[in-house]
Coordinates of C-alpha atoms in Angstrom, one line a residue:
M1149 CA 17.1 -5.6 -10.0
R1150 CA 16.1 -4.9 -13.6
L1151 CA 14.7 -1.6 -14.8
G1152 CA 11.5 -1.1 -16.8
L1153 CA 9.8 2.0 -18.2
A1154 CA 6.1 2.5 -17.1
L1155 CA 4.4 4.8 -19.6
G1156 CA 0.9 4.5 -18.0
Y1157 CA -2.2 5.4 -20.0
W1158 CA -3.0 8.3 -22.3
G1159 CA -4.6 11.5 -21.0
R1160 CA -6.6 13.7 -23.5
G1161 CA -4.7 12.1 -26.4
P1162 CA -1.6 10.1 -27.3
N1163 CA 1.6 11.4 -25.8
P1164 CA 4.0 12.1 -28.7
A1165 CA 7.0 11.5 -26.4
H1166 CA 6.2 7.9 -25.4
L1167 CA 7.7 6.2 -28.5
E1168 CA 10.9 8.1 -28.1
L1169 CA 11.0 7.3 -24.4
A1170 CA 10.6 3.6 -25.2
R1171 CA 13.4 3.7 -27.7
T1172 CA 15.6 5.6 -25.2
A1173 CA 14.9 3.0 -22.6
E1174 CA 15.8 0.2 -25.0
E1175 CA 19.1 1.9 -25.8
L1176 CA 19.9 2.3 -22.1
G1177 CA 19.4 -1.4 -21.5
Y1178 CA 16.0 -1.3 -19.8
H1179 CA 14.5 -4.7 -19.6
S1180 CA 10.9 -3.8 -20.3
V1181 CA 8.3 -1.1 -21.2
W1182 CA 4.8 -1.1 -19.9
T1183 CA 1.5 0.5 -20.9
A1184 CA -1.8 0.8 -19.0
E1185 CA -5.5 1.6 -19.4
A1186 CA -8.2 3.2 -17.3
W1187 CA -11.3 4.6 -19.1
G1188 CA -9.8 6.0 -22.3
S1189 CA -7.0 4.5 -24.4
D1190 CA -6.4 0.8 -24.3
A1191 CA -3.2 -0.9 -23.2
F1192 CA -2.5 -3.3 -26.1
T1193 CA -2.6 -0.9 -29.1
P1194 CA 0.1 1.5 -27.9
L1195 CA 2.2 -1.5 -26.9
T1196 CA 1.9 -3.0 -30.4
W1197 CA 3.0 0.3 -31.9
I1198 CA 6.1 0.3 -29.6
A1199 CA 6.8 -3.3 -30.5
A1200 CA 7.0 -2.3 -34.2
H1201 CA 9.6 0.3 -33.4
T1202 CA 11.8 -1.6 -31.0
S1203 CA 13.6 -4.9 -31.2
R1204 CA 14.8 -6.1 -27.8
I1205 CA 12.9 -4.5 -24.9
R1206 CA 10.1 -6.6 -23.3
L1207 CA 6.6 -5.4 -23.6
G1208 CA 4.1 -5.4 -20.7
T1209 CA 0.7 -4.3 -19.7
A1210 CA 0.5 -2.7 -16.3
V1211 CA -2.3 -3.2 -16.2
A1212 CA -4.8 -4.5 -18.7
Q1213 CA -8.2 -4.5 -17.0
M1214 CA -10.0 -7.8 -16.7
A1215 CA -13.4 -6.3 -17.0
A1216 CA -12.5 -4.9 -20.4
R1217 CA -12.3 -8.3 -22.1
T1218 CA -13.2 -11.9 -21.6
P1219 CA -10.2 -14.0 -20.5
T1220 CA -10.1 -15.6 -24.0
A1221 CA -10.0 -12.2 -25.7
T1222 CA -7.2 -11.1 -23.4
A1223 CA -5.3 -14.3 -24.2
M1224 CA -5.8 -13.6 -27.9
H1225 CA -4.3 -10.2 -27.5
A1226 CA -1.3 -11.6 -25.6
L1227 CA -0.5 -14.5 -28.0
T1228 CA -0.9 -12.2 -31.0
L1229 CA 1.4 -9.5 -29.7
D1230 CA 3.9 -12.2 -28.5
H1231 CA 4.1 -13.5 -32.1
L1232 CA 4.4 -10.1 -33.7
S1233 CA 7.1 -9.0 -31.2
G1234 CA 9.2 -12.2 -31.4
G1235 CA 8.4 -13.4 -27.9
R1236 CA 8.6 -10.2 -25.8
M1237 CA 5.1 -10.1 -24.3
M1238 CA 4.4 -9.9 -20.5
L1239 CA 0.8 -9.9 -19.5
G1240 CA -0.1 -7.7 -16.5
L1241 CA -3.7 -7.8 -15.4
G1242 CA -5.8 -5.9 -12.8
L1243 CA -9.4 -6.3 -11.5
S1244 CA -9.9 -2.6 -10.9
G1245 CA -12.7 -1.5 -8.6
P1246 CA -16.5 -1.3 -8.5
Q1247 CA -16.6 2.3 -9.7
V1248 CA -14.8 1.6 -12.9
V1249 CA -16.1 -2.0 -13.6
E1250 CA -19.7 -1.0 -13.2
G1251 CA -19.5 2.7 -14.2
W1252 CA -17.3 2.3 -17.3
Y1253 CA -17.5 -1.3 -18.4
G1254 CA -21.2 -1.8 -17.4
R1255 CA -20.6 -5.0 -15.7
P1256 CA -21.1 -6.2 -12.1
F1257 CA -18.1 -6.1 -9.9
P1258 CA -17.5 -9.7 -8.9
S1259 CA -18.9 -10.7 -5.5
S1260 CA -15.8 -12.8 -5.0
P1261 CA -12.9 -11.0 -6.5
L1262 CA -10.4 -13.7 -5.7
T1263 CA -12.4 -16.4 -7.4
A1264 CA -13.0 -14.2 -10.4
T1265 CA -9.3 -13.5 -10.7
R1266 CA -8.3 -17.1 -10.3
E1267 CA -10.8 -18.2 -13.0
Y1268 CA -9.6 -15.5 -15.4
V1269 CA -6.0 -16.6 -15.0
D1270 CA -7.0 -20.2 -15.4
V1271 CA -8.7 -19.6 -18.7
I1272 CA -5.8 -17.6 -20.0
R1273 CA -3.3 -20.4 -19.0
Q1274 CA -5.5 -22.9 -20.9
V1275 CA -5.5 -20.9 -24.0
L1276 CA -1.8 -20.3 -24.0
R1277 CA -0.9 -24.0 -23.2
R1278 CA -3.2 -25.2 -25.9
E1279 CA -3.3 -28.7 -24.6
G1280 CA -7.0 -29.1 -25.3
P1281 CA -10.2 -27.1 -25.6
V1282 CA -10.8 -24.5 -22.9
E1283 CA -13.1 -25.9 -20.3
L1284 CA -13.9 -24.5 -16.9
D1285 CA -16.9 -25.0 -14.6
G1286 CA -16.5 -21.6 -13.3
R1287 CA -18.7 -19.2 -11.3
F1288 CA -17.6 -16.1 -13.2
H1289 CA -15.9 -17.4 -16.4
A1290 CA -17.5 -20.7 -17.3
H1291 CA -16.4 -22.2 -20.6
P1292 CA -18.6 -23.1 -22.4
Y1293 CA -21.1 -20.6 -21.1
A1294 CA -23.9 -22.4 -19.2
G1295 CA -26.0 -19.6 -18.0
P1296 CA -29.8 -19.7 -18.0
D1297 CA -29.9 -17.1 -20.8
G1298 CA -27.6 -19.1 -23.1
T1299 CA -28.6 -21.4 -26.0
G1300 CA -26.9 -24.5 -24.7
L1301 CA -25.1 -24.8 -28.1
G1302 CA -21.6 -23.6 -26.9
K1303 CA -18.8 -26.2 -27.2
P1304 CA -15.3 -26.2 -25.9
L1305 CA -12.8 -24.7 -28.4
K1306 CA -9.0 -24.7 -28.7
A1307 CA -7.1 -21.7 -30.0
I1308 CA -6.7 -21.9 -33.8
T1309 CA -3.4 -20.0 -33.5
H1310 CA -0.5 -21.9 -31.9
P1311 CA 1.0 -19.6 -29.2
L1312 CA 4.7 -18.7 -29.8
R1313 CA 5.3 -19.3 -26.0
P1314 CA 2.8 -21.2 -23.9
G1315 CA 4.4 -19.7 -20.8
I1316 CA 3.9 -15.9 -21.4
P1317 CA 4.4 -14.4 -18.0
V1318 CA 1.2 -13.4 -16.2
L1319 CA 1.5 -10.7 -13.5
L1320 CA -1.3 -9.4 -11.4
G1321 CA -1.9 -5.9 -9.9
A1322 CA -3.1 -6.8 -6.4
E1323 CA -3.5 -4.6 -3.4
G1324 CA -5.4 -6.5 -0.7
P1325 CA -3.5 -9.0 1.5
K1326 CA -5.5 -12.1 0.4
N1327 CA -5.3 -11.0 -3.2
I1328 CA -1.5 -10.6 -3.0
A1329 CA -1.1 -14.0 -1.3
Q1330 CA -3.2 -15.6 -4.1
T1331 CA -1.1 -13.8 -6.7
T1332 CA 2.0 -15.6 -5.4
R1333 CA 0.3 -18.9 -6.0
I1334 CA -1.4 -18.4 -9.4
A1335 CA 0.7 -15.8 -11.3
D1336 CA 4.3 -15.4 -12.4
G1337 CA 4.6 -12.0 -10.8
W1338 CA 3.1 -9.1 -8.8
L1339 CA 2.7 -5.5 -9.8
P1340 CA 2.4 -3.4 -6.6
L1341 CA 0.9 0.0 -7.0
Y1342 CA 2.7 1.5 -4.0
W1343 CA 5.9 0.1 -2.7
S1344 CA 7.9 1.5 0.2
P1345 CA 11.4 -0.1 0.6
T1346 CA 11.2 0.9 4.3
R1347 CA 7.8 -0.8 4.9
T1348 CA 8.2 -4.2 3.4
G1349 CA 6.7 -5.7 6.5
V1350 CA 3.3 -4.5 5.3
Y1351 CA 3.4 -7.4 2.7
E1352 CA 5.4 -9.9 4.7
A1353 CA 2.5 -12.3 5.5
S1354 CA 1.1 -12.0 1.9
L1355 CA 4.5 -12.9 0.4
A1356 CA 5.2 -15.9 2.8
E1357 CA 4.8 -18.4 0.0
L1358 CA 7.1 -16.6 -2.5
R1359 CA 8.4 -19.0 -5.2
E1360 CA 11.8 -19.0 -6.9
G1361 CA 11.7 -16.8 -9.9
F1362 CA 8.5 -14.9 -8.9
L1363 CA 8.6 -11.3 -10.2
I1364 CA 7.9 -8.3 -8.0
A1365 CA 7.7 -5.2 -10.2
P1366 CA 6.5 -2.0 -8.4
M1367 CA 6.1 1.3 -10.2
V1368 CA 8.1 4.2 -9.0
R1369 CA 7.9 7.8 -10.1
A1370 CA 11.4 9.2 -10.5
H1371 CA 12.9 12.6 -11.1
V1372 CA 16.4 13.9 -10.9
C1373 CA 16.1 17.4 -9.6
D1374 CA 17.6 19.8 -6.9
D1375 CA 14.2 20.9 -5.4
I1376 CA 12.8 17.8 -3.7
A1377 CA 9.5 19.5 -2.7
E1378 CA 8.9 20.6 -6.3
G1379 CA 9.9 17.1 -7.6
L1380 CA 7.4 15.5 -5.3
L1381 CA 4.4 17.5 -6.6
P1382 CA 3.6 15.1 -9.5
V1383 CA 3.8 12.2 -7.1
K1384 CA 1.4 13.9 -4.8
A1385 CA -0.9 14.8 -7.7
M1386 CA -1.0 11.1 -8.7
L1387 CA -1.7 10.0 -5.1
G1388 CA -4.4 12.6 -4.7
F1389 CA -6.2 11.3 -7.8
Y1390 CA -5.9 7.6 -7.0
I1391 CA -6.6 7.9 -3.3
G1392 CA -9.3 10.5 -3.6
G1393 CA -10.9 9.8 -7.0
M1394 CA -10.2 6.2 -8.1
G1395 CA -12.9 4.6 -6.1
H1396 CA -16.0 5.2 -4.0
A1397 CA -15.8 6.8 -0.6
A1398 CA -17.0 3.5 1.0
R1399 CA -14.8 1.2 -1.2
N1400 CA -11.4 2.5 -2.4
F1401 CA -8.7 -0.1 -2.6
H1402 CA -6.0 2.6 -3.0
A1403 CA -7.0 4.5 0.1
D1404 CA -7.2 1.3 2.0
L1405 CA -3.7 0.4 1.0
M1406 CA -2.4 3.8 2.1
A1407 CA -4.1 3.3 5.4
R1408 CA -2.4 -0.1 5.9
M1409 CA 1.0 1.6 5.2
G1410 CA 0.5 3.8 8.2
Y1411 CA -1.2 6.8 6.8
E1412 CA -4.9 6.1 7.5
D1413 CA -5.8 9.6 8.8
A1414 CA -4.2 11.3 5.7
A1415 CA -5.9 8.8 3.4
R1416 CA -9.4 9.6 4.7
R1417 CA -8.7 13.3 4.6
I1418 CA -7.5 13.1 1.0
Q1419 CA -10.7 11.2 0.1
E1420 CA -12.9 13.8 1.9
L1421 CA -11.3 16.7 0.1
F1422 CA -11.3 15.2 -3.3
L1423 CA -14.9 13.9 -3.2
T1424 CA -16.1 17.4 -2.1
G1425 CA -14.5 19.0 -5.1
R1426 CA -11.4 20.4 -3.3
R1427 CA -8.9 18.6 -5.5
E1428 CA -6.0 21.0 -5.0
E1429 CA -6.3 20.7 -1.3
A1430 CA -6.5 17.0 -1.6
V1431 CA -3.1 16.9 -3.4
L1432 CA -1.6 19.2 -0.8
A1433 CA -2.9 16.9 1.9
V1434 CA -0.8 14.1 0.7
P1435 CA 2.1 13.8 3.2
D1436 CA 5.5 14.6 1.7
A1437 CA 6.9 11.6 3.7
F1438 CA 4.5 9.1 2.0
A1439 CA 5.1 10.6 -1.5
D1440 CA 8.9 10.5 -0.9
E1441 CA 9.2 6.9 0.4
I1442 CA 7.4 5.4 -2.7
S1443 CA 9.4 7.5 -5.2
L1444 CA 12.9 8.3 -6.3
V1445 CA 13.2 12.1 -6.3
G1446 CA 16.0 14.5 -5.7
P1447 CA 19.7 15.0 -6.7
R1448 CA 21.6 12.2 -8.2
Q1449 CA 23.4 11.2 -5.0
R1450 CA 20.2 11.1 -3.0
I1451 CA 18.6 8.8 -5.6
A1452 CA 21.7 6.6 -5.6
E1453 CA 21.4 6.2 -1.8
R1454 CA 17.7 5.5 -1.9
L1455 CA 18.0 3.1 -4.8
E1456 CA 20.1 0.9 -2.6
L1457 CA 17.1 0.5 -0.3
W1458 CA 15.0 -0.9 -3.2
R1459 CA 17.8 -3.3 -4.2
K1460 CA 18.0 -4.8 -0.7
G1461 CA 14.4 -6.0 -0.7
P1462 CA 12.6 -8.6 -2.8
V1463 CA 12.0 -6.3 -5.8
T1464 CA 13.1 -7.9 -9.1
D1465 CA 12.0 -5.2 -11.5
L1466 CA 11.7 -1.5 -10.9
L1467 CA 9.1 0.1 -13.3
V1468 CA 10.1 3.7 -13.6
T1469 CA 7.6 6.4 -14.5
S1470 CA 9.4 9.5 -15.8
P1471 CA 9.0 11.7 -18.9
D1472 CA 12.6 12.8 -18.5
P1473 CA 15.4 11.0 -20.5
L1474 CA 18.0 12.4 -18.1
T1475 CA 16.3 10.6 -15.2
L1476 CA 16.1 7.4 -17.2
R1477 CA 19.8 7.6 -18.1
T1478 CA 20.8 8.4 -14.5
L1479 CA 18.9 5.4 -13.1
A1480 CA 20.4 3.1 -15.8
E1481 CA 23.9 4.3 -14.7
L1482 CA 23.2 3.9 -11.0
N1483 CA 21.7 0.5 -11.5
S1484 CA 24.5 -0.9 -13.7

């Protein structure tokens, strides 16, 4: 099981510690570093900055949002950064949800998310393979565009730039059972949002067609500390925001996932509190047990014992979220 560093997306502004954390991770032998985007900073620009200041560590987006760019634009980002970094790019994509797609990007959330995702990946693969002009008789991502408001003058085009690697790994952030199952068929890897090494059965049916070499790279918040309850507070804050605020009350994929993992009553309570403005109560309503099983928090020995649980399952890459160099070093030592 390889280690990666997940930096996430910016808050109010750029985090001045991120570049040094990436350099530290590279020195410690971490395999990859990952950036993200929501409705603020983008994923590719910070990753390019990190690429310019590192030499070996792989560079991934976890995730770049599909609604933010056409699939050809995303493929251009990936092939450009792959060239500039000497072949270190890993492209992680996510569909997001209706609240963000329609509220921030001003686009309709696809009526068939699986079809939209499949077409998006298809176009990216065509661009990167560069075997011919990009052509797809698609429902959501037709190339050339053939809609009633078009000119009819579009023609199939092939990328001017030759990709450094036609097989840049494509990973998908998927949460629903059908979406995860499709991911195992069309992508090179899966980026789970929550992963519990004691509840892998939740995903058993979706992962039934797992291929050799397929990557499973969940994010895990980690913190070496003596006070476990205090160490779990940032995990609970993250969960309170995602489960309570990252989606509509009637359609929140994160809350649905928590429910499938055995915490349905807690998930609905968190949503109710968050959406009525009681955010602190929403965070406190996150069960310690749930926060604990999807993270690595506590003294070194406790983390060592729990890390073994992650290694026993199908996880290939553990993407660590931590602002603490000591925690990054401890995990590198324990995983060596």
